[in-house]
Amino acid sequence: MRKTALSAIILATVGWTTSVAAAEKPVDRAQWYVGDNTTSDDLRRVPVPKGFGEPADVILIRNARLFDGTGGAAHPAQILIERGHITRIASGGELIAAPKDAQIIDAAGKTVMPGLIDLHTHLTYGEGGAATGADGEDDQASAALRGAERLRFFVESGVTAIRDVGSTGVTPFVLKEWVWAGRIPGPRVFPAGQLITGIGGHGTEGGGRTAPTHPEAAVYEANGPDGFRAAVRLQFKRGADLIKLGSHFSPDEVKAAVDEAHNLGLKVTVDAETIFTRMAVEAGVDCVEHPLPRSDETVKLMAAKGICSDMTLVPYQYINAGGGYMGSTSRRFTETNATTLAMAKKLQDAGVKIGIGTDLVVGWYRYLPDAYLQELRNYRLLDHTAAEALVTATRTNSEILGMADRLGTVQTGKLADLLIVDGKPDEALEDLKKLDVVIVNGRVVVRGGHVDLARHKQDKPPYSTAPAQ
Ligand SMILES: [Zn+2]
C-alpha cells in the first residue's frame, strides 16, 4: 500500500515536471517579455527602449496592386510606412493623406509584395582558389568586403532578409549591424556565426587551413558535448540569431548543442545526411538543411516533431551542371537533380514545412537574381502555383526563421520590408526580373532596380561656419 502511494507521488511529480517543461519550452523564452517592453527586431528579442534605432523615413505608396503574402488575392491598396513599420494600409478607393515630409511613391501598374527571404547564405565564404592575399579565405577584411558585395547582389534581387548559416569569425555580426544602421545597403542579416561541426566534419574539407576552434574561421570544429556547448556559447556571445550545426557529431554532442542553444533562446538548423540527420532530429533541432539522403522513418519523425526543412535545390543543379561534387565528406556527391527533387517531394508529402534557401557558395551569388528565381521555379515542380511559391518565399520562410510576427507579409504593424515590381509576379514568377523598388526596414534601398545611394548627410560641425575675419 505504502509502495503504491509512493509510486503515485513519484508519478504525479514526474507528470508535473513534464507539464512545466512543456510550458517553458526554452526556444520560446521571448514570450516572457511582457508589458510595455519593446524588443529588438531580431530573433534574440533583447529588450530595447521604445523607438530604438528606428529610421526617420516616412513613405506613402499610392496606386499599388498589393500581394500581401498572406495567401489572399492581390488587391488595390495604399501603404503608409513610418519609422521602419507599416503603419496603415488602405484598400479600395480610400486615400491616405500624405504626412508632412513623406516620400510619395506612385506604384501605378506595379505590384507591392513582401520582400523575399533567403534561409541559407554564406556571406563571407571564399570563392575558391585564393587562400591568401587580397581574397584570403579567413582574413576578416576580405570576408567583410565579400559580404558587403554579396549583400548588394541579394538586395538588388529582392531579398530583404537572409539567414546566414556559416560565415567567417565575427564578420557576419558586423555586417548585420551596418545594414541595420543603414550604413551599407543590404537585406537584414540573421547570422548563425561559425558553422559548428566535429573535428574534420563537413565544412573543413580540403582543410588544414585553420586549427580547430580558430576564432576567425568560418567553421568551428568542436569535440565532445562540452566542446559543442562552448561553441554554441561563443556564437551566442558574438550575437548569433540561431545556431548552425554540420555533421559529423555524436548523439551526445548534437544533443548538448541543441540543449544549450534552446536554453539560450536560439533555434538550431543542421546540415546533415543519413544517420546524422536521424541523430539531429532525435536531438530536437528546429530545421534540417538540404535534400540529402535520410530514411523514411526520419522523414516521418521530422513531420511528427514539426521540424522544418530548407530545400536548397538550386546549388545541386549548379553542381550537377559542373559535373558533380566530389570533394565532400558529407554523403551528397551522388545526388542528382532527380534525387534532390524526389527528397523535396517526399518531405512535402509527409507534411514537413519546407522553405527556400539558395546556398550560393563559391562565385554562384553572381547568378543572382536568377539563382533565387530558379529556386522559385523548382517550387513550381513541387506543384506550387506562382502565388504559392511567393508565399513560401515570404510568409513560410518568416515562420521557419521565427520572425512571422514581424516579417513575411505586408500587414499593418509589420516591419517594412517590401518590394515594388513592375508586373504581376504572383501570376508570372518571371516578372520578378522587373524589380523596381526595394524597401528594407522602412528605407528605400533599391530604386530602378539598383542600389540607390543618396548623397551622404553631413552632420553639423562643432564650430562656426562664419568666414574668418
Ligand atoms: Zn551552406
Short mmCIF file of C-alpha atoms and ligand atoms in Angstrom, two decimals:
data_model
loop_
_atom_site.label_atom_id
_atom_site.label_comp_id
_atom_site.label_asym_id
_atom_site.label_seq_id
_atom_site.Cartn_x
_atom_site.Cartn_y
_atom_site.Cartn_z
CA MET A 1 0.00 0.00 0.00
CA ARG A 2 2.74 2.42 1.03
CA LYS A 3 4.63 1.44 -2.07
CA THR A 4 1.64 2.28 -4.28
CA ALA A 5 1.19 5.67 -2.63
CA LEU A 6 4.87 6.46 -3.11
CA SER A 7 4.65 5.47 -6.79
CA ALA A 8 1.65 7.74 -7.19
CA ILE A 9 3.59 10.66 -5.69
CA ILE A 10 6.56 9.95 -7.95
CA LEU A 11 4.28 9.68 -10.99
CA ALA A 12 2.48 12.89 -10.06
CA THR A 13 5.82 14.67 -9.62
CA VAL A 14 7.10 13.41 -12.97
CA GLY A 15 3.83 14.49 -14.62
CA TRP A 16 4.09 17.95 -13.09
CA THR A 17 7.71 18.31 -14.16
CA THR A 18 6.81 17.32 -17.72
CA SER A 19 3.96 19.83 -17.99
CA VAL A 20 6.12 22.64 -16.62
CA ALA A 21 8.85 21.72 -19.07
CA ALA A 22 6.35 21.87 -21.94
CA ALA A 23 5.08 25.30 -20.84
CA GLU A 24 8.63 26.65 -20.55
CA LYS A 25 9.82 25.47 -23.93
CA PRO A 26 13.21 27.21 -23.92
CA VAL A 27 13.25 28.29 -27.56
CA ASP A 28 10.10 30.36 -26.87
CA ARG A 29 11.73 32.26 -24.00
CA ALA A 30 10.83 35.59 -25.67
CA GLN A 31 7.18 35.09 -24.72
CA TRP A 32 8.10 36.19 -21.18
CA TYR A 33 8.75 39.76 -22.26
CA VAL A 34 5.54 41.44 -21.13
CA GLY A 35 4.04 44.87 -20.53
CA ASP A 36 5.35 47.91 -22.38
CA ASN A 37 8.69 46.35 -23.25
CA THR A 38 9.70 46.51 -26.86
CA THR A 39 12.29 44.09 -28.10
CA SER A 40 14.92 44.08 -30.83
CA ASP A 41 13.73 43.27 -34.33
CA ASP A 42 15.63 40.03 -34.48
CA LEU A 43 15.43 36.53 -33.11
CA ARG A 44 17.16 37.39 -29.85
CA ARG A 45 14.36 39.80 -28.85
CA VAL A 46 16.57 41.71 -26.43
CA PRO A 47 14.50 44.41 -24.65
CA VAL A 48 15.22 47.88 -26.08
CA PRO A 49 13.82 51.36 -25.41
CA LYS A 50 10.75 52.33 -27.48
CA GLY A 51 11.73 53.60 -30.94
CA PHE A 52 15.32 52.33 -30.54
CA GLY A 53 17.24 52.64 -33.81
CA GLU A 54 14.17 53.32 -35.94
CA PRO A 55 14.82 55.25 -39.18
CA ALA A 56 13.12 58.65 -39.55
CA ASP A 57 11.77 57.91 -43.06
CA VAL A 58 8.06 58.25 -43.91
CA ILE A 59 6.95 56.68 -47.19
CA LEU A 60 3.50 56.62 -48.77
CA ILE A 61 2.96 54.14 -51.62
CA ARG A 62 -0.02 55.04 -53.80
CA ASN A 63 -1.94 53.21 -56.55
CA ALA A 64 -0.45 49.83 -55.65
CA ARG A 65 -1.67 46.38 -56.51
CA LEU A 66 -0.92 44.63 -53.19
CA PHE A 67 0.01 40.94 -52.99
CA ASP A 68 0.39 40.84 -49.22
CA GLY A 69 1.82 37.32 -48.81
CA THR A 70 -1.00 36.10 -46.54
CA GLY A 71 -2.31 33.79 -49.28
CA GLY A 72 -5.15 36.11 -50.32
CA ALA A 73 -5.61 37.56 -53.81
CA ALA A 74 -3.89 40.79 -54.86
CA HIS A 75 -5.98 43.95 -54.45
CA PRO A 76 -5.66 47.75 -54.87
CA ALA A 77 -4.12 49.48 -51.84
CA GLN A 78 -2.13 52.35 -50.42
CA ILE A 79 0.57 51.64 -47.88
CA LEU A 80 1.97 54.02 -45.29
CA ILE A 81 5.40 53.34 -43.80
CA GLU A 82 6.64 55.25 -40.77
CA ARG A 83 9.83 54.71 -38.79
CA GLY A 84 10.52 51.29 -40.26
CA HIS A 85 7.00 49.90 -39.79
CA ILE A 86 3.90 49.50 -41.95
CA THR A 87 1.51 51.73 -40.01
CA ARG A 88 -1.53 51.81 -42.30
CA ILE A 89 -2.94 50.01 -45.33
CA ALA A 90 -5.99 51.43 -47.11
CA SER A 91 -7.73 49.22 -49.62
CA GLY A 92 -10.16 50.24 -52.35
CA GLY A 93 -10.69 53.91 -53.12
CA GLU A 94 -9.78 55.31 -49.69
CA LEU A 95 -6.98 57.88 -49.77
CA ILE A 96 -4.32 58.20 -47.09
CA ALA A 97 -3.37 61.86 -46.61
CA ALA A 98 0.38 62.26 -47.06
CA PRO A 99 2.07 63.11 -43.75
CA LYS A 100 4.48 66.06 -43.73
CA ASP A 101 7.87 65.15 -45.25
CA ALA A 102 6.51 61.89 -46.66
CA GLN A 103 8.23 60.45 -49.68
CA ILE A 104 5.49 59.54 -52.16
CA ILE A 105 5.94 56.56 -54.48
CA ASP A 106 3.44 56.09 -57.28
CA ALA A 107 3.13 52.34 -57.87
CA ALA A 108 0.56 52.53 -60.68
CA GLY A 109 0.69 49.36 -62.79
CA LYS A 110 3.01 47.69 -60.28
CA THR A 111 2.72 45.08 -57.54
CA VAL A 112 3.76 45.62 -53.93
CA MET A 113 4.74 42.39 -52.17
CA PRO A 114 6.71 41.27 -49.11
CA GLY A 115 10.49 41.11 -49.51
CA LEU A 116 11.92 37.67 -50.33
CA ILE A 117 13.73 35.78 -47.58
CA ASP A 118 16.74 33.52 -48.19
CA LEU A 119 17.15 30.90 -45.46
CA HIS A 120 20.62 29.75 -46.49
CA THR A 121 23.51 32.09 -47.26
CA HIS A 122 27.25 32.23 -46.61
CA LEU A 123 28.06 35.91 -46.91
CA THR A 124 31.79 35.56 -46.47
CA TYR A 125 32.87 32.19 -47.88
CA GLY A 126 35.85 32.45 -50.23
CA GLU A 127 35.38 31.96 -53.94
CA GLY A 128 37.88 29.13 -54.12
CA GLY A 129 41.40 29.07 -55.47
CA ALA A 130 42.66 32.02 -53.45
CA ALA A 131 43.60 31.07 -49.90
CA THR A 132 45.75 34.08 -49.18
CA GLY A 133 46.27 37.66 -50.21
CA ALA A 134 43.54 40.00 -51.35
CA ASP A 135 40.83 37.34 -51.24
CA GLY A 136 42.09 35.43 -48.19
CA GLU A 137 39.66 32.80 -47.01
CA ASP A 138 39.83 33.57 -43.32
CA ASP A 139 41.02 37.15 -43.04
CA GLN A 140 38.29 39.35 -41.66
CA ALA A 141 38.91 42.28 -44.02
CA SER A 142 38.46 40.23 -47.20
CA ALA A 143 35.49 38.44 -45.64
CA ALA A 144 33.78 41.74 -44.80
CA LEU A 145 34.27 43.10 -48.30
CA ARG A 146 32.99 39.89 -49.89
CA GLY A 147 29.98 40.11 -47.58
CA ALA A 148 29.26 43.72 -48.46
CA GLU A 149 29.46 42.88 -52.17
CA ARG A 150 27.06 39.95 -51.76
CA LEU A 151 24.60 41.96 -49.69
CA ARG A 152 24.21 44.20 -52.72
CA PHE A 153 23.60 41.25 -55.05
CA PHE A 154 20.91 39.92 -52.69
CA VAL A 155 19.07 43.19 -52.11
CA GLU A 156 19.09 44.05 -55.83
CA SER A 157 17.42 40.64 -56.33
CA GLY A 158 14.55 41.49 -53.98
CA VAL A 159 15.89 39.59 -50.97
CA THR A 160 15.24 41.68 -47.84
CA ALA A 161 16.24 39.16 -45.14
CA ILE A 162 18.83 36.42 -45.07
CA ARG A 163 19.61 33.66 -42.61
CA ASP A 164 23.40 33.38 -42.76
CA VAL A 165 24.27 29.81 -41.80
CA GLY A 166 28.04 29.92 -41.53
CA SER A 167 30.45 32.79 -42.11
CA THR A 168 33.88 33.98 -41.11
CA GLY A 169 34.55 34.84 -37.46
CA VAL A 170 32.78 37.98 -36.25
CA THR A 171 32.21 39.36 -39.77
CA PRO A 172 28.51 38.44 -40.24
CA PHE A 173 27.64 40.19 -36.98
CA VAL A 174 29.39 43.38 -38.08
CA LEU A 175 27.63 43.22 -41.47
CA LYS A 176 24.29 42.78 -39.69
CA GLU A 177 24.84 45.92 -37.58
CA TRP A 178 25.97 48.06 -40.51
CA VAL A 179 22.90 47.11 -42.56
CA TRP A 180 20.56 47.67 -39.61
CA ALA A 181 22.03 51.13 -39.03
CA GLY A 182 21.57 51.98 -42.73
CA ARG A 183 25.34 52.37 -43.25
CA ILE A 184 25.59 49.84 -46.10
CA PRO A 185 22.84 48.56 -48.42
CA GLY A 186 21.62 45.01 -47.95
CA PRO A 187 18.99 42.68 -46.57
CA ARG A 188 18.54 42.19 -42.82
CA VAL A 189 21.08 39.63 -41.68
CA PHE A 190 20.24 36.88 -39.19
CA PRO A 191 23.64 35.29 -38.57
CA ALA A 192 24.46 31.91 -37.09
CA GLY A 193 28.14 32.85 -36.86
CA GLN A 194 30.51 29.96 -37.36
CA LEU A 195 29.24 26.60 -38.58
CA ILE A 196 29.84 24.13 -35.72
CA THR A 197 30.92 20.59 -36.54
CA GLY A 198 33.06 17.78 -35.14
CA ILE A 199 36.78 17.83 -35.89
CA GLY A 200 37.16 17.08 -39.59
CA GLY A 201 33.41 17.48 -40.16
CA HIS A 202 31.59 18.96 -43.13
CA GLY A 203 32.92 22.38 -43.98
CA THR A 204 36.53 21.54 -43.18
CA GLU A 205 37.27 19.51 -46.33
CA GLY A 206 40.45 20.33 -48.16
CA GLY A 207 41.44 21.53 -44.75
CA GLY A 208 44.39 22.22 -42.59
CA ARG A 209 43.82 25.90 -43.25
CA THR A 210 42.86 26.57 -39.68
CA ALA A 211 43.22 24.88 -36.35
CA PRO A 212 40.05 23.59 -34.68
CA THR A 213 38.25 26.35 -32.74
CA HIS A 214 40.08 29.03 -34.74
CA PRO A 215 38.16 32.21 -33.86
CA GLU A 216 38.41 33.71 -37.34
CA ALA A 217 37.46 30.66 -39.40
CA ALA A 218 34.02 30.12 -40.91
CA VAL A 219 33.88 26.67 -39.29
CA TYR A 220 34.35 25.89 -35.61
CA GLU A 221 35.48 22.32 -35.00
CA ALA A 222 34.29 21.11 -31.61
CA ASN A 223 34.96 17.93 -29.70
CA GLY A 224 32.74 16.28 -27.07
CA PRO A 225 29.46 17.55 -25.57
CA ASP A 226 31.23 20.25 -23.53
CA GLY A 227 33.09 21.40 -26.64
CA PHE A 228 29.82 21.71 -28.56
CA ARG A 229 28.25 23.68 -25.69
CA ALA A 230 31.26 26.02 -25.65
CA ALA A 231 30.99 26.51 -29.41
CA VAL A 232 27.30 27.45 -29.10
CA ARG A 233 28.08 29.90 -26.30
CA LEU A 234 30.80 31.58 -28.37
CA GLN A 235 28.34 32.25 -31.22
CA PHE A 236 25.74 33.48 -28.69
CA LYS A 237 28.27 35.85 -27.16
CA ARG A 238 29.05 37.29 -30.58
CA GLY A 239 25.33 37.91 -31.22
CA ALA A 240 24.11 34.82 -33.09
CA ASP A 241 20.42 34.75 -34.02
CA LEU A 242 20.47 30.98 -34.46
CA ILE A 243 22.92 28.09 -34.37
CA LYS A 244 24.08 26.08 -37.38
CA LEU A 245 25.46 22.59 -36.90
CA GLY A 246 27.07 20.39 -39.53
CA SER A 247 27.63 16.66 -39.50
CA HIS A 248 29.55 14.89 -38.16
CA PHE A 249 28.84 14.66 -34.46
CA SER A 250 27.88 12.04 -31.91
CA PRO A 251 24.35 11.79 -30.48
CA ASP A 252 25.64 13.27 -27.20
CA GLU A 253 27.35 16.16 -28.98
CA VAL A 254 24.35 17.20 -31.07
CA LYS A 255 22.06 16.83 -28.05
CA ALA A 256 24.32 19.06 -25.94
CA ALA A 257 24.47 21.73 -28.67
CA VAL A 258 20.69 21.74 -29.20
CA ASP A 259 20.03 21.83 -25.45
CA GLU A 260 22.45 24.73 -24.94
CA ALA A 261 21.08 26.72 -27.91
CA HIS A 262 17.46 26.23 -26.86
CA ASN A 263 18.22 27.29 -23.30
CA LEU A 264 19.71 30.48 -24.75
CA GLY A 265 16.57 31.03 -26.87
CA LEU A 266 18.21 30.17 -30.19
CA LYS A 267 16.83 27.89 -32.87
CA VAL A 268 19.12 25.27 -34.40
CA THR A 269 19.45 24.24 -38.01
CA VAL A 270 21.67 21.45 -39.24
CA ASP A 271 23.43 20.40 -42.43
CA ALA A 272 23.36 16.62 -42.10
CA GLU A 273 22.75 13.42 -44.05
CA THR A 274 21.91 9.77 -43.44
CA ILE A 275 22.48 8.69 -39.81
CA PHE A 276 23.45 12.21 -38.73
CA THR A 277 20.06 13.60 -39.78
CA ARG A 278 18.43 10.99 -37.57
CA MET A 279 20.65 11.96 -34.61
CA ALA A 280 19.86 15.65 -35.13
CA VAL A 281 16.12 15.03 -35.45
CA GLU A 282 16.12 12.93 -32.29
CA ALA A 283 18.07 15.69 -30.52
CA GLY A 284 15.31 18.16 -31.42
CA VAL A 285 16.83 20.54 -34.00
CA ASP A 286 14.36 23.02 -35.48
CA CYS A 287 15.31 22.73 -39.14
CA VAL A 288 17.28 20.46 -41.47
CA GLU A 289 19.08 21.95 -44.48
CA HIS A 290 19.35 20.37 -47.94
CA PRO A 291 17.55 17.49 -49.70
CA LEU A 292 20.15 14.92 -48.64
CA PRO A 293 19.54 11.20 -48.06
CA ARG A 294 17.67 10.14 -44.91
CA SER A 295 15.40 7.26 -44.04
CA ASP A 296 11.62 7.29 -44.44
CA GLU A 297 11.37 6.85 -40.66
CA THR A 298 13.41 10.03 -40.17
CA VAL A 299 11.16 11.92 -42.59
CA LYS A 300 8.13 10.74 -40.58
CA LEU A 301 9.79 11.79 -37.34
CA MET A 302 10.55 15.25 -38.77
CA ALA A 303 6.89 15.71 -39.62
CA ALA A 304 5.76 14.43 -36.21
CA LYS A 305 8.13 16.77 -34.35
CA GLY A 306 7.36 19.80 -36.53
CA ILE A 307 10.96 20.04 -37.77
CA CYS A 308 11.19 22.19 -40.90
CA SER A 309 13.39 21.79 -43.94
CA ASP A 310 15.19 24.29 -46.13
CA MET A 311 15.38 22.66 -49.56
CA THR A 312 18.26 24.45 -51.36
CA LEU A 313 17.67 22.67 -54.67
CA VAL A 314 19.45 25.18 -56.87
CA PRO A 315 23.06 24.55 -55.70
CA TYR A 316 22.73 20.87 -56.61
CA GLN A 317 21.66 21.92 -60.10
CA TYR A 318 24.82 24.04 -60.37
CA ILE A 319 26.91 21.15 -59.01
CA ASN A 320 25.42 18.69 -61.48
CA ALA A 321 25.84 21.11 -64.36
CA GLY A 322 29.51 21.35 -63.36
CA GLY A 323 29.99 17.58 -63.44
CA GLY A 324 29.20 16.59 -59.85
CA TYR A 325 30.53 17.42 -56.42
CA MET A 326 33.27 15.06 -55.32
CA GLY A 327 35.11 16.89 -52.55
CA SER A 328 32.84 16.50 -49.56
CA THR A 329 33.00 14.10 -46.65
CA SER A 330 29.24 14.54 -46.46
CA ARG A 331 27.35 11.94 -48.49
CA ARG A 332 25.97 14.40 -51.01
CA PHE A 333 28.10 13.69 -54.04
CA THR A 334 25.81 11.11 -55.61
CA GLU A 335 22.83 13.44 -55.62
CA THR A 336 21.26 14.35 -58.96
CA ASN A 337 18.55 16.85 -59.85
CA ALA A 338 16.09 13.96 -59.82
CA THR A 339 17.08 12.60 -56.37
CA THR A 340 17.07 16.03 -54.71
CA LEU A 341 13.67 16.86 -56.15
CA ALA A 342 12.36 13.44 -55.08
CA MET A 343 13.53 14.08 -51.49
CA ALA A 344 11.88 17.52 -51.52
CA LYS A 345 8.63 15.94 -52.72
CA LYS A 346 8.88 13.24 -50.05
CA LEU A 347 9.28 15.85 -47.30
CA GLN A 348 6.44 17.94 -48.66
CA ASP A 349 4.12 14.91 -48.97
CA ALA A 350 4.97 13.85 -45.39
CA GLY A 351 3.78 17.25 -44.14
CA VAL A 352 7.17 18.76 -43.34
CA LYS A 353 7.15 22.57 -43.63
CA ILE A 354 9.59 23.43 -46.41
CA GLY A 355 11.24 26.79 -47.10
CA ILE A 356 13.51 28.46 -49.60
CA GLY A 357 17.26 28.99 -49.37
CA THR A 358 19.86 29.27 -52.10
CA ASP A 359 23.21 28.23 -50.51
CA LEU A 360 25.17 30.23 -53.07
CA VAL A 361 28.78 29.32 -52.30
CA VAL A 362 31.94 30.00 -54.36
CA GLY A 363 31.02 32.54 -57.07
CA TRP A 364 27.39 31.44 -57.52
CA TYR A 365 25.97 34.61 -55.97
CA ARG A 366 26.88 36.14 -59.32
CA TYR A 367 23.95 34.13 -60.76
CA LEU A 368 21.55 36.33 -58.76
CA PRO A 369 18.78 37.26 -59.32
CA ASP A 370 18.27 34.18 -61.49
CA ALA A 371 19.56 31.87 -58.73
CA TYR A 372 16.67 32.80 -56.44
CA LEU A 373 14.20 32.78 -59.31
CA GLN A 374 15.42 29.29 -60.24
CA GLU A 375 14.65 28.08 -56.70
CA LEU A 376 11.13 29.50 -57.09
CA ARG A 377 10.86 27.69 -60.44
CA ASN A 378 11.84 24.50 -58.59
CA TYR A 379 8.79 25.02 -56.35
CA ARG A 380 6.63 25.03 -59.47
CA LEU A 381 7.98 21.47 -59.94
CA LEU A 382 6.74 20.76 -56.41
CA ASP A 383 3.27 21.75 -57.65
CA HIS A 384 3.23 25.24 -56.14
CA THR A 385 1.43 27.92 -58.14
CA ALA A 386 3.42 31.13 -58.67
CA ALA A 387 1.48 32.75 -55.81
CA GLU A 388 2.12 29.76 -53.51
CA ALA A 389 5.84 29.81 -54.30
CA LEU A 390 5.96 33.51 -53.34
CA VAL A 391 4.08 32.84 -50.09
CA THR A 392 6.67 30.13 -49.30
CA ALA A 393 9.48 32.60 -50.05
CA THR A 394 7.99 35.21 -47.74
CA ARG A 395 5.45 34.09 -45.11
CA THR A 396 6.58 30.46 -44.71
CA ASN A 397 10.24 31.48 -44.67
CA SER A 398 9.49 34.03 -41.93
CA GLU A 399 7.83 31.23 -39.91
CA ILE A 400 10.88 28.98 -40.28
CA LEU A 401 13.09 31.93 -39.33
CA GLY A 402 10.95 32.57 -36.23
CA MET A 403 10.07 36.10 -37.37
CA ALA A 404 6.48 35.61 -38.59
CA ASP A 405 5.16 38.22 -36.16
CA ARG A 406 7.35 40.92 -37.76
CA LEU A 407 8.26 39.84 -41.29
CA GLY A 408 6.94 37.83 -44.22
CA THR A 409 3.71 39.67 -45.07
CA VAL A 410 2.66 43.24 -45.86
CA GLN A 411 0.30 43.94 -42.95
CA THR A 412 -0.19 46.79 -40.51
CA GLY A 413 2.29 46.56 -37.63
CA LYS A 414 4.87 44.53 -39.53
CA LEU A 415 8.38 45.74 -40.27
CA ALA A 416 8.52 47.47 -43.64
CA ASP A 417 10.49 45.09 -45.86
CA LEU A 418 8.79 45.11 -49.23
CA LEU A 419 9.20 45.17 -52.99
CA ILE A 420 7.60 47.07 -55.84
CA VAL A 421 7.64 45.01 -59.02
CA ASP A 422 6.65 46.14 -62.48
CA GLY A 423 4.21 43.35 -63.33
CA LYS A 424 2.34 40.55 -61.52
CA PRO A 425 4.90 38.10 -60.09
CA ASP A 426 2.12 36.24 -58.23
CA GLU A 427 0.76 35.29 -61.66
CA ALA A 428 4.06 35.06 -63.58
CA LEU A 429 7.20 34.46 -61.50
CA GLU A 430 9.43 35.77 -64.28
CA ASP A 431 8.00 39.26 -63.59
CA LEU A 432 10.33 39.33 -60.56
CA LYS A 433 13.04 40.28 -63.08
CA LYS A 434 11.25 43.63 -63.36
CA LEU A 435 12.05 44.63 -59.79
CA ASP A 436 11.83 48.38 -59.34
CA VAL A 437 11.96 49.37 -55.65
CA VAL A 438 13.22 47.53 -52.57
CA ILE A 439 12.43 48.86 -49.10
CA VAL A 440 14.31 47.38 -46.13
CA ASN A 441 13.46 48.45 -42.60
CA GLY A 442 11.43 51.39 -43.96
CA ARG A 443 14.26 52.77 -46.09
CA VAL A 444 14.31 52.78 -49.89
CA VAL A 445 17.49 50.86 -50.72
CA VAL A 446 16.90 49.96 -54.36
CA ARG A 447 15.29 52.24 -56.95
CA GLY A 448 15.01 51.49 -60.66
CA GLY A 449 16.40 48.03 -59.92
CA HIS A 450 19.75 49.12 -58.49
CA VAL A 451 21.09 50.26 -55.15
CA ASP A 452 20.16 53.90 -54.69
CA LEU A 453 22.82 55.66 -52.71
CA ALA A 454 21.71 59.12 -51.71
CA ARG A 455 24.45 61.66 -51.08
CA HIS A 456 25.78 61.25 -47.54
CA LYS A 457 24.24 63.51 -44.93
CA GLN A 458 26.65 66.00 -43.40
CA ASP A 459 26.48 66.45 -39.63
CA LYS A 460 26.58 69.99 -38.27
CA PRO A 461 30.25 70.64 -37.41
CA PRO A 462 31.11 71.67 -33.84
CA TYR A 463 32.43 75.08 -34.91
CA SER A 464 31.09 78.26 -36.51
CA THR A 465 30.89 78.26 -40.32
CA ALA A 466 31.17 82.09 -40.43
CA PRO A 467 34.12 83.20 -42.59
CA ALA A 468 37.24 84.21 -40.70
CA GLN A 469 37.62 87.98 -40.28
ZN ZN B 1 25.56 26.02 -46.94
#
